[in-house]
């Protein structure tokens, strides 16, 4: 087929397309009252939705970790190199390095322990888990369920005493918070400031949970980081106390032996041997105790050096930042969606009739 034959067909096809668009436009224009009415109804529904939707409160807490052990020596060199954009590694050995620490905040263990933290609500001390259940009004649906009606989450309860039902409820709370409410992020790898953000329809729950989670993770982090140094210091302290007891006993033994040989005939030297033996014990225990005291003091210095400092920079302060589906947004979104759906309905209905 030649080009001269194709051109008229193309022109006819384009004309038909324009004509069809014009027909559809005229059809929709003739139904403008229906479309406008649908938009008005959608706007009213959107406005109603903005009134009944609860606002979302956002609690934000930022902190920084100062680890003296990692701050000097090779750690300082690596930090300096990192500031110039060079990655020399060296930080992979710590279980709390980089994103590991931020993921610790979202771990199930930390979140569940935080949920058992006591808070005061309406002059009553309850756990954060109980506060969450009250906010989402689960107990209303548990009234007719015997297994759930008696479930309680008391503050600071030992996790080992929980039943399978307790675990299921805590698991449901954890998954909801970790997926929809809780976020932990480090804005920049070169900046050690980490931000925790908690969203909730309850302003107090968002604030309390954010602060309790930071405290819970902080305690776990400090305890774990300094665990070896703390164990070493405890062993040295026990040895020191034991040797001090032996030394006191030896000193008492020397005094008793001296009392027994008071005004003793100088020719009876055998009677003086117990005193001499106890004196040797005193000297030996004194030397051992001196060294242990020195090692214990060094262990205390090491413990202080290896215990990181978690410094909270900003805490959530009431009133919290609030996100809400606005009235204007509700009207605009509702009207737009209703109008679009109505147009699609009219187009589909006419298309089916023409088939």
JSON list of N, CA and C in Angstrom, two decimals, residues 171-242:
[
{"chain": "A", "resi": 171, "resn": "UNK", "atom": "N", "xyz": [2.22, -9.99, 71.29]},
{"chain": "A", "resi": 171, "resn": "UNK", "atom": "CA", "xyz": [2.71, -10.08, 69.91]},
{"chain": "A", "resi": 171, "resn": "UNK", "atom": "C", "xyz": [1.90, -9.20, 68.96]},
{"chain": "A", "resi": 172, "resn": "UNK", "atom": "N", "xyz": [0.57, -9.19, 69.14]},
{"chain": "A", "resi": 172, "resn": "UNK", "atom": "CA", "xyz": [-0.27, -8.34, 68.29]},
{"chain": "A", "resi": 172, "resn": "UNK", "atom": "C", "xyz": [0.04, -6.86, 68.51]},
{"chain": "A", "resi": 173, "resn": "UNK", "atom": "N", "xyz": [0.26, -6.47, 69.77]},
{"chain": "A", "resi": 173, "resn": "UNK", "atom": "CA", "xyz": [0.61, -5.08, 70.06]},
{"chain": "A", "resi": 173, "resn": "UNK", "atom": "C", "xyz": [1.96, -4.74, 69.44]},
{"chain": "A", "resi": 174, "resn": "UNK", "atom": "N", "xyz": [2.92, -5.66, 69.58]},
{"chain": "A", "resi": 174, "resn": "UNK", "atom": "CA", "xyz": [4.26, -5.42, 69.04]},
{"chain": "A", "resi": 174, "resn": "UNK", "atom": "C", "xyz": [4.23, -5.21, 67.52]},
{"chain": "A", "resi": 175, "resn": "UNK", "atom": "N", "xyz": [3.52, -6.09, 66.81]},
{"chain": "A", "resi": 175, "resn": "UNK", "atom": "CA", "xyz": [3.49, -5.97, 65.35]},
{"chain": "A", "resi": 175, "resn": "UNK", "atom": "C", "xyz": [2.80, -4.68, 64.90]},
{"chain": "A", "resi": 176, "resn": "UNK", "atom": "N", "xyz": [1.77, -4.27, 65.63]},
{"chain": "A", "resi": 176, "resn": "UNK", "atom": "CA", "xyz": [1.11, -3.02, 65.27]},
{"chain": "A", "resi": 176, "resn": "UNK", "atom": "C", "xyz": [2.03, -1.83, 65.50]},
{"chain": "A", "resi": 177, "resn": "UNK", "atom": "N", "xyz": [2.72, -1.81, 66.63]},
{"chain": "A", "resi": 177, "resn": "UNK", "atom": "CA", "xyz": [3.60, -0.68, 66.94]},
{"chain": "A", "resi": 177, "resn": "UNK", "atom": "C", "xyz": [4.81, -0.65, 66.00]},
{"chain": "A", "resi": 178, "resn": "UNK", "atom": "N", "xyz": [5.43, -1.80, 65.76]},
{"chain": "A", "resi": 178, "resn": "UNK", "atom": "CA", "xyz": [6.64, -1.83, 64.94]},
{"chain": "A", "resi": 178, "resn": "UNK", "atom": "C", "xyz": [6.38, -1.50, 63.48]},
{"chain": "A", "resi": 179, "resn": "UNK", "atom": "N", "xyz": [5.18, -1.82, 62.99]},
{"chain": "A", "resi": 179, "resn": "UNK", "atom": "CA", "xyz": [4.89, -1.58, 61.57]},
{"chain": "A", "resi": 179, "resn": "UNK", "atom": "C", "xyz": [4.26, -0.21, 61.33]},
{"chain": "A", "resi": 180, "resn": "UNK", "atom": "N", "xyz": [3.43, 0.23, 62.24]},
{"chain": "A", "resi": 180, "resn": "UNK", "atom": "CA", "xyz": [2.63, 1.43, 61.98]},
{"chain": "A", "resi": 180, "resn": "UNK", "atom": "C", "xyz": [2.99, 2.65, 62.82]},
{"chain": "A", "resi": 181, "resn": "UNK", "atom": "N", "xyz": [3.66, 2.44, 63.96]},
{"chain": "A", "resi": 181, "resn": "UNK", "atom": "CA", "xyz": [3.81, 3.56, 64.88]},
{"chain": "A", "resi": 181, "resn": "UNK", "atom": "C", "xyz": [5.25, 3.93, 65.20]},
{"chain": "A", "resi": 182, "resn": "UNK", "atom": "N", "xyz": [6.12, 2.95, 65.34]},
{"chain": "A", "resi": 182, "resn": "UNK", "atom": "CA", "xyz": [7.47, 3.19, 65.84]},
{"chain": "A", "resi": 182, "resn": "UNK", "atom": "C", "xyz": [8.47, 3.27, 64.70]},
{"chain": "A", "resi": 183, "resn": "UNK", "atom": "N", "xyz": [9.32, 4.29, 64.74]},
{"chain": "A", "resi": 183, "resn": "UNK", "atom": "CA", "xyz": [10.40, 4.42, 63.76]},
{"chain": "A", "resi": 183, "resn": "UNK", "atom": "C", "xyz": [11.63, 4.97, 64.48]},
{"chain": "A", "resi": 184, "resn": "UNK", "atom": "N", "xyz": [12.78, 4.38, 64.14]},
{"chain": "A", "resi": 184, "resn": "UNK", "atom": "CA", "xyz": [14.06, 4.80, 64.71]},
{"chain": "A", "resi": 184, "resn": "UNK", "atom": "C", "xyz": [15.03, 5.01, 63.57]},
{"chain": "A", "resi": 185, "resn": "UNK", "atom": "N", "xyz": [15.68, 6.15, 63.53]},
{"chain": "A", "resi": 185, "resn": "UNK", "atom": "CA", "xyz": [16.56, 6.45, 62.40]},
{"chain": "A", "resi": 185, "resn": "UNK", "atom": "C", "xyz": [17.72, 7.32, 62.84]},
{"chain": "A", "resi": 186, "resn": "UNK", "atom": "N", "xyz": [18.83, 7.11, 62.17]},
{"chain": "A", "resi": 186, "resn": "UNK", "atom": "CA", "xyz": [20.01, 7.97, 62.33]},
{"chain": "A", "resi": 186, "resn": "UNK", "atom": "C", "xyz": [20.11, 8.81, 61.07]},
{"chain": "A", "resi": 187, "resn": "UNK", "atom": "N", "xyz": [19.95, 10.11, 61.22]},
{"chain": "A", "resi": 187, "resn": "UNK", "atom": "CA", "xyz": [19.85, 10.99, 60.06]},
{"chain": "A", "resi": 187, "resn": "UNK", "atom": "C", "xyz": [21.09, 10.95, 59.18]},
{"chain": "A", "resi": 188, "resn": "UNK", "atom": "N", "xyz": [22.24, 10.86, 59.79]},
{"chain": "A", "resi": 188, "resn": "UNK", "atom": "CA", "xyz": [23.49, 10.86, 59.04]},
{"chain": "A", "resi": 188, "resn": "UNK", "atom": "C", "xyz": [24.48, 9.94, 59.73]},
{"chain": "A", "resi": 189, "resn": "UNK", "atom": "N", "xyz": [25.20, 9.12, 58.95]},
{"chain": "A", "resi": 189, "resn": "UNK", "atom": "CA", "xyz": [26.17, 8.19, 59.52]},
{"chain": "A", "resi": 189, "resn": "UNK", "atom": "C", "xyz": [27.31, 8.93, 60.21]},
{"chain": "A", "resi": 190, "resn": "UNK", "atom": "N", "xyz": [27.59, 10.14, 59.76]},
{"chain": "A", "resi": 190, "resn": "UNK", "atom": "CA", "xyz": [28.68, 10.91, 60.36]},
{"chain": "A", "resi": 190, "resn": "UNK", "atom": "C", "xyz": [28.25, 11.59, 61.65]},
{"chain": "A", "resi": 191, "resn": "UNK", "atom": "N", "xyz": [26.94, 11.62, 61.89]},
{"chain": "A", "resi": 191, "resn": "UNK", "atom": "CA", "xyz": [26.42, 12.24, 63.10]},
{"chain": "A", "resi": 191, "resn": "UNK", "atom": "C", "xyz": [25.81, 11.15, 63.96]},
{"chain": "A", "resi": 192, "resn": "UNK", "atom": "N", "xyz": [26.23, 11.08, 65.21]},
{"chain": "A", "resi": 192, "resn": "UNK", "atom": "CA", "xyz": [25.81, 9.99, 66.08]},
{"chain": "A", "resi": 192, "resn": "UNK", "atom": "C", "xyz": [24.47, 10.20, 66.74]},
{"chain": "A", "resi": 193, "resn": "UNK", "atom": "N", "xyz": [23.70, 11.20, 66.35]},
{"chain": "A", "resi": 193, "resn": "UNK", "atom": "CA", "xyz": [22.40, 11.47, 66.97]},
{"chain": "A", "resi": 193, "resn": "UNK", "atom": "C", "xyz": [21.34, 10.57, 66.36]},
{"chain": "A", "resi": 194, "resn": "UNK", "atom": "N", "xyz": [20.63, 9.84, 67.20]},
{"chain": "A", "resi": 194, "resn": "UNK", "atom": "CA", "xyz": [19.56, 8.93, 66.77]},
{"chain": "A", "resi": 194, "resn": "UNK", "atom": "C", "xyz": [18.23, 9.47, 67.26]},
{"chain": "A", "resi": 195, "resn": "UNK", "atom": "N", "xyz": [17.23, 9.40, 66.41]},
{"chain": "A", "resi": 195, "resn": "UNK", "atom": "CA", "xyz": [15.90, 9.91, 66.75]},
{"chain": "A", "resi": 195, "resn": "UNK", "atom": "C", "xyz": [14.90, 8.76, 66.83]},
{"chain": "A", "resi": 196, "resn": "UNK", "atom": "N", "xyz": [14.09, 8.78, 67.88]},
{"chain": "A", "resi": 196, "resn": "UNK", "atom": "CA", "xyz": [13.00, 7.81, 68.04]},
{"chain": "A", "resi": 196, "resn": "UNK", "atom": "C", "xyz": [11.69, 8.57, 67.83]},
{"chain": "A", "resi": 197, "resn": "UNK", "atom": "N", "xyz": [10.82, 8.02, 67.00]},
{"chain": "A", "resi": 197, "resn": "UNK", "atom": "CA", "xyz": [9.55, 8.66, 66.73]},
{"chain": "A", "resi": 197, "resn": "UNK", "atom": "C", "xyz": [8.42, 7.68, 66.99]},
{"chain": "A", "resi": 198, "resn": "UNK", "atom": "N", "xyz": [7.47, 8.10, 67.79]},
{"chain": "A", "resi": 198, "resn": "UNK", "atom": "CA", "xyz": [6.34, 7.25, 68.15]},
{"chain": "A", "resi": 198, "resn": "UNK", "atom": "C", "xyz": [5.04, 7.95, 67.81]},
{"chain": "A", "resi": 199, "resn": "UNK", "atom": "N", "xyz": [4.16, 7.27, 67.07]},
{"chain": "A", "resi": 199, "resn": "UNK", "atom": "CA", "xyz": [2.88, 7.84, 66.68]},
{"chain": "A", "resi": 199, "resn": "UNK", "atom": "C", "xyz": [1.75, 7.08, 67.36]},
{"chain": "A", "resi": 200, "resn": "UNK", "atom": "N", "xyz": [0.76, 7.83, 67.84]},
{"chain": "A", "resi": 200, "resn": "UNK", "atom": "CA", "xyz": [-0.38, 7.20, 68.51]},
{"chain": "A", "resi": 200, "resn": "UNK", "atom": "C", "xyz": [-1.55, 8.18, 68.54]},
{"chain": "A", "resi": 201, "resn": "UNK", "atom": "N", "xyz": [-2.74, 7.61, 68.62]},
{"chain": "A", "resi": 201, "resn": "UNK", "atom": "CA", "xyz": [-3.92, 8.46, 68.78]},
{"chain": "A", "resi": 201, "resn": "UNK", "atom": "C", "xyz": [-4.04, 8.98, 70.21]},
{"chain": "A", "resi": 202, "resn": "UNK", "atom": "N", "xyz": [-3.25, 8.42, 71.14]},
{"chain": "A", "resi": 202, "resn": "UNK", "atom": "CA", "xyz": [-3.21, 8.89, 72.52]},
{"chain": "A", "resi": 202, "resn": "UNK", "atom": "C", "xyz": [-1.93, 9.68, 72.73]},
{"chain": "A", "resi": 203, "resn": "UNK", "atom": "N", "xyz": [-2.07, 10.93, 73.12]},
{"chain": "A", "resi": 203, "resn": "UNK", "atom": "CA", "xyz": [-0.91, 11.79, 73.30]},
{"chain": "A", "resi": 203, "resn": "UNK", "atom": "C", "xyz": [-0.02, 11.29, 74.44]},
{"chain": "A", "resi": 204, "resn": "UNK", "atom": "N", "xyz": [-0.64, 10.87, 75.54]},
{"chain": "A", "resi": 204, "resn": "UNK", "atom": "CA", "xyz": [0.14, 10.40, 76.69]},
{"chain": "A", "resi": 204, "resn": "UNK", "atom": "C", "xyz": [0.85, 9.09, 76.39]},
{"chain": "A", "resi": 205, "resn": "UNK", "atom": "N", "xyz": [0.17, 8.19, 75.67]},
{"chain": "A", "resi": 205, "resn": "UNK", "atom": "CA", "xyz": [0.80, 6.90, 75.35]},
{"chain": "A", "resi": 205, "resn": "UNK", "atom": "C", "xyz": [2.03, 7.12, 74.47]},
{"chain": "A", "resi": 206, "resn": "UNK", "atom": "N", "xyz": [1.93, 8.00, 73.50]},
{"chain": "A", "resi": 206, "resn": "UNK", "atom": "CA", "xyz": [3.08, 8.27, 72.62]},
{"chain": "A", "resi": 206, "resn": "UNK", "atom": "C", "xyz": [4.25, 8.81, 73.42]},
{"chain": "A", "resi": 207, "resn": "UNK", "atom": "N", "xyz": [3.99, 9.71, 74.34]},
{"chain": "A", "resi": 207, "resn": "UNK", "atom": "CA", "xyz": [5.06, 10.30, 75.16]},
{"chain": "A", "resi": 207, "resn": "UNK", "atom": "C", "xyz": [5.67, 9.26, 76.11]},
{"chain": "A", "resi": 208, "resn": "UNK", "atom": "N", "xyz": [4.80, 8.56, 76.85]},
{"chain": "A", "resi": 208, "resn": "UNK", "atom": "CA", "xyz": [5.29, 7.59, 77.83]},
{"chain": "A", "resi": 208, "resn": "UNK", "atom": "C", "xyz": [6.07, 6.46, 77.16]},
{"chain": "A", "resi": 209, "resn": "UNK", "atom": "N", "xyz": [5.55, 5.95, 76.05]},
{"chain": "A", "resi": 209, "resn": "UNK", "atom": "CA", "xyz": [6.21, 4.83, 75.39]},
{"chain": "A", "resi": 209, "resn": "UNK", "atom": "C", "xyz": [7.57, 5.24, 74.84]},
{"chain": "A", "resi": 210, "resn": "UNK", "atom": "N", "xyz": [7.64, 6.41, 74.25]},
{"chain": "A", "resi": 210, "resn": "UNK", "atom": "CA", "xyz": [8.89, 6.89, 73.68]},
{"chain": "A", "resi": 210, "resn": "UNK", "atom": "C", "xyz": [9.97, 7.01, 74.76]},
{"chain": "A", "resi": 211, "resn": "UNK", "atom": "N", "xyz": [9.62, 7.58, 75.90]},
{"chain": "A", "resi": 211, "resn": "UNK", "atom": "CA", "xyz": [10.58, 7.75, 76.99]},
{"chain": "A", "resi": 211, "resn": "UNK", "atom": "C", "xyz": [10.96, 6.41, 77.62]},
{"chain": "A", "resi": 212, "resn": "UNK", "atom": "N", "xyz": [9.96, 5.53, 77.81]},
{"chain": "A", "resi": 212, "resn": "UNK", "atom": "CA", "xyz": [10.23, 4.23, 78.44]},
{"chain": "A", "resi": 212, "resn": "UNK", "atom": "C", "xyz": [11.09, 3.35, 77.54]},
{"chain": "A", "resi": 213, "resn": "UNK", "atom": "N", "xyz": [10.87, 3.42, 76.24]},
{"chain": "A", "resi": 213, "resn": "UNK", "atom": "CA", "xyz": [11.68, 2.62, 75.31]},
{"chain": "A", "resi": 213, "resn": "UNK", "atom": "C", "xyz": [13.13, 3.07, 75.32]},
{"chain": "A", "resi": 214, "resn": "UNK", "atom": "N", "xyz": [13.35, 4.39, 75.33]},
{"chain": "A", "resi": 214, "resn": "UNK", "atom": "CA", "xyz": [14.72, 4.90, 75.39]},
{"chain": "A", "resi": 214, "resn": "UNK", "atom": "C", "xyz": [15.41, 4.46, 76.67]},
{"chain": "A", "resi": 215, "resn": "UNK", "atom": "N", "xyz": [14.70, 4.50, 77.79]},
{"chain": "A", "resi": 215, "resn": "UNK", "atom": "CA", "xyz": [15.29, 4.09, 79.06]},
{"chain": "A", "resi": 215, "resn": "UNK", "atom": "C", "xyz": [15.58, 2.59, 79.07]},
{"chain": "A", "resi": 216, "resn": "UNK", "atom": "N", "xyz": [14.65, 1.79, 78.53]},
{"chain": "A", "resi": 216, "resn": "UNK", "atom": "CA", "xyz": [14.83, 0.34, 78.53]},
{"chain": "A", "resi": 216, "resn": "UNK", "atom": "C", "xyz": [16.02, -0.07, 77.67]},
{"chain": "A", "resi": 217, "resn": "UNK", "atom": "N", "xyz": [16.10, 0.47, 76.48]},
{"chain": "A", "resi": 217, "resn": "UNK", "atom": "CA", "xyz": [17.21, 0.13, 75.59]},
{"chain": "A", "resi": 217, "resn": "UNK", "atom": "C", "xyz": [18.52, 0.67, 76.14]},
{"chain": "A", "resi": 218, "resn": "UNK", "atom": "N", "xyz": [18.48, 1.85, 76.76]},
{"chain": "A", "resi": 218, "resn": "UNK", "atom": "CA", "xyz": [19.69, 2.41, 77.35]},
{"chain": "A", "resi": 218, "resn": "UNK", "atom": "C", "xyz": [20.26, 1.52, 78.43]},
{"chain": "A", "resi": 219, "resn": "UNK", "atom": "N", "xyz": [19.40, 1.01, 79.31]},
{"chain": "A", "resi": 219, "resn": "UNK", "atom": "CA", "xyz": [19.86, 0.11, 80.37]},
{"chain": "A", "resi": 219, "resn": "UNK", "atom": "C", "xyz": [20.44, -1.18, 79.79]},
{"chain": "A", "resi": 220, "resn": "UNK", "atom": "N", "xyz": [19.76, -1.74, 78.81]},
{"chain": "A", "resi": 220, "resn": "UNK", "atom": "CA", "xyz": [20.24, -2.98, 78.19]},
{"chain": "A", "resi": 220, "resn": "UNK", "atom": "C", "xyz": [21.58, -2.76, 77.49]},
{"chain": "A", "resi": 221, "resn": "UNK", "atom": "N", "xyz": [21.68, -1.63, 76.80]},
{"chain": "A", "resi": 221, "resn": "UNK", "atom": "CA", "xyz": [22.91, -1.32, 76.06]},
{"chain": "A", "resi": 221, "resn": "UNK", "atom": "C", "xyz": [24.10, -1.14, 77.01]},
{"chain": "A", "resi": 222, "resn": "UNK", "atom": "N", "xyz": [23.90, -0.37, 78.06]},
{"chain": "A", "resi": 222, "resn": "UNK", "atom": "CA", "xyz": [24.99, -0.11, 79.01]},
{"chain": "A", "resi": 222, "resn": "UNK", "atom": "C", "xyz": [25.39, -1.40, 79.72]},
{"chain": "A", "resi": 223, "resn": "UNK", "atom": "N", "xyz": [24.41, -2.19, 80.14]},
{"chain": "A", "resi": 223, "resn": "UNK", "atom": "CA", "xyz": [24.70, -3.44, 80.83]},
{"chain": "A", "resi": 223, "resn": "UNK", "atom": "C", "xyz": [25.47, -4.42, 79.95]},
{"chain": "A", "resi": 224, "resn": "UNK", "atom": "N", "xyz": [25.05, -4.52, 78.70]},
{"chain": "A", "resi": 224, "resn": "UNK", "atom": "CA", "xyz": [25.71, -5.46, 77.79]},
{"chain": "A", "resi": 224, "resn": "UNK", "atom": "C", "xyz": [27.10, -5.01, 77.41]},
{"chain": "A", "resi": 225, "resn": "UNK", "atom": "N", "xyz": [27.27, -3.72, 77.14]},
{"chain": "A", "resi": 225, "resn": "UNK", "atom": "CA", "xyz": [28.58, -3.21, 76.74]},
{"chain": "A", "resi": 225, "resn": "UNK", "atom": "C", "xyz": [29.62, -3.35, 77.86]},
{"chain": "A", "resi": 226, "resn": "UNK", "atom": "N", "xyz": [29.19, -3.23, 79.10]},
{"chain": "A", "resi": 226, "resn": "UNK", "atom": "CA", "xyz": [30.13, -3.28, 80.23]},
{"chain": "A", "resi": 226, "resn": "UNK", "atom": "C", "xyz": [30.06, -4.60, 80.99]},
{"chain": "A", "resi": 227, "resn": "UNK", "atom": "N", "xyz": [29.45, -5.62, 80.40]},
{"chain": "A", "resi": 227, "resn": "UNK", "atom": "CA", "xyz": [29.24, -6.88, 81.10]},
{"chain": "A", "resi": 227, "resn": "UNK", "atom": "C", "xyz": [30.55, -7.55, 81.49]},
{"chain": "A", "resi": 228, "resn": "UNK", "atom": "N", "xyz": [31.51, -7.66, 80.54]},
{"chain": "A", "resi": 228, "resn": "UNK", "atom": "CA", "xyz": [32.77, -8.33, 80.83]},
{"chain": "A", "resi": 228, "resn": "UNK", "atom": "C", "xyz": [33.56, -7.59, 81.91]},
{"chain": "A", "resi": 229, "resn": "UNK", "atom": "N", "xyz": [33.63, -6.28, 81.79]},
{"chain": "A", "resi": 229, "resn": "UNK", "atom": "CA", "xyz": [34.36, -5.50, 82.79]},
{"chain": "A", "resi": 229, "resn": "UNK", "atom": "C", "xyz": [33.69, -5.60, 84.15]},
{"chain": "A", "resi": 230, "resn": "UNK", "atom": "N", "xyz": [32.37, -5.65, 84.17]},
{"chain": "A", "resi": 230, "resn": "UNK", "atom": "CA", "xyz": [31.66, -5.75, 85.45]},
{"chain": "A", "resi": 230, "resn": "UNK", "atom": "C", "xyz": [31.88, -7.12, 86.10]},
{"chain": "A", "resi": 231, "resn": "UNK", "atom": "N", "xyz": [31.89, -8.19, 85.27]},
{"chain": "A", "resi": 231, "resn": "UNK", "atom": "CA", "xyz": [32.14, -9.52, 85.80]},
{"chain": "A", "resi": 231, "resn": "UNK", "atom": "C", "xyz": [33.57, -9.62, 86.35]},
{"chain": "A", "resi": 232, "resn": "UNK", "atom": "N", "xyz": [34.53, -9.04, 85.63]},
{"chain": "A", "resi": 232, "resn": "UNK", "atom": "CA", "xyz": [35.91, -9.07, 86.09]},
{"chain": "A", "resi": 232, "resn": "UNK", "atom": "C", "xyz": [36.07, -8.33, 87.42]},
{"chain": "A", "resi": 233, "resn": "UNK", "atom": "N", "xyz": [35.40, -7.19, 87.54]},
{"chain": "A", "resi": 233, "resn": "UNK", "atom": "CA", "xyz": [35.49, -6.43, 88.77]},
{"chain": "A", "resi": 233, "resn": "UNK", "atom": "C", "xyz": [34.83, -7.17, 89.92]},
{"chain": "A", "resi": 234, "resn": "UNK", "atom": "N", "xyz": [33.73, -7.87, 89.66]},
{"chain": "A", "resi": 234, "resn": "UNK", "atom": "CA", "xyz": [33.04, -8.62, 90.70]},
{"chain": "A", "resi": 234, "resn": "UNK", "atom": "C", "xyz": [33.91, -9.77, 91.22]},
{"chain": "A", "resi": 235, "resn": "UNK", "atom": "N", "xyz": [34.62, -10.44, 90.29]},
{"chain": "A", "resi": 235, "resn": "UNK", "atom": "CA", "xyz": [35.52, -11.52, 90.70]},
{"chain": "A", "resi": 235, "resn": "UNK", "atom": "C", "xyz": [36.66, -10.98, 91.57]},
{"chain": "A", "resi": 236, "resn": "UNK", "atom": "N", "xyz": [37.26, -9.88, 91.14]},
{"chain": "A", "resi": 236, "resn": "UNK", "atom": "CA", "xyz": [38.34, -9.28, 91.92]},
{"chain": "A", "resi": 236, "resn": "UNK", "atom": "C", "xyz": [37.85, -8.81, 93.28]},
{"chain": "A", "resi": 237, "resn": "UNK", "atom": "N", "xyz": [36.64, -8.30, 93.33]},
{"chain": "A", "resi": 237, "resn": "UNK", "atom": "CA", "xyz": [36.09, -7.82, 94.60]},
{"chain": "A", "resi": 237, "resn": "UNK", "atom": "C", "xyz": [35.88, -8.98, 95.57]},
{"chain": "A", "resi": 238, "resn": "UNK", "atom": "N", "xyz": [35.38, -10.11, 95.05]},
{"chain": "A", "resi": 238, "resn": "UNK", "atom": "CA", "xyz": [35.19, -11.29, 95.91]},
{"chain": "A", "resi": 238, "resn": "UNK", "atom": "C", "xyz": [36.54, -11.81, 96.42]},
{"chain": "A", "resi": 239, "resn": "UNK", "atom": "N", "xyz": [37.54, -11.86, 95.53]},
{"chain": "A", "resi": 239, "resn": "UNK", "atom": "CA", "xyz": [38.87, -12.31, 95.96]},
{"chain": "A", "resi": 239, "resn": "UNK", "atom": "C", "xyz": [39.46, -11.37, 97.00]},
{"chain": "A", "resi": 240, "resn": "UNK", "atom": "N", "xyz": [39.28, -10.09, 96.81]},
{"chain": "A", "resi": 240, "resn": "UNK", "atom": "CA", "xyz": [39.79, -9.10, 97.77]},
{"chain": "A", "resi": 240, "resn": "UNK", "atom": "C", "xyz": [39.14, -9.28, 99.13]},
{"chain": "A", "resi": 241, "resn": "UNK", "atom": "N", "xyz": [37.81, -9.45, 99.13]},
{"chain": "A", "resi": 241, "resn": "UNK", "atom": "CA", "xyz": [37.11, -9.64, 100.41]},
{"chain": "A", "resi": 241, "resn": "UNK", "atom": "C", "xyz": [37.56, -10.93, 101.09]},
{"chain": "A", "resi": 242, "resn": "UNK", "atom": "N", "xyz": [37.80, -11.99, 100.28]},
{"chain": "A", "resi": 242, "resn": "UNK", "atom": "CA", "xyz": [38.24, -13.25, 100.86]},
{"chain": "A", "resi": 242, "resn": "UNK", "atom": "C", "xyz": [39.63, -13.13, 101.49]}
]
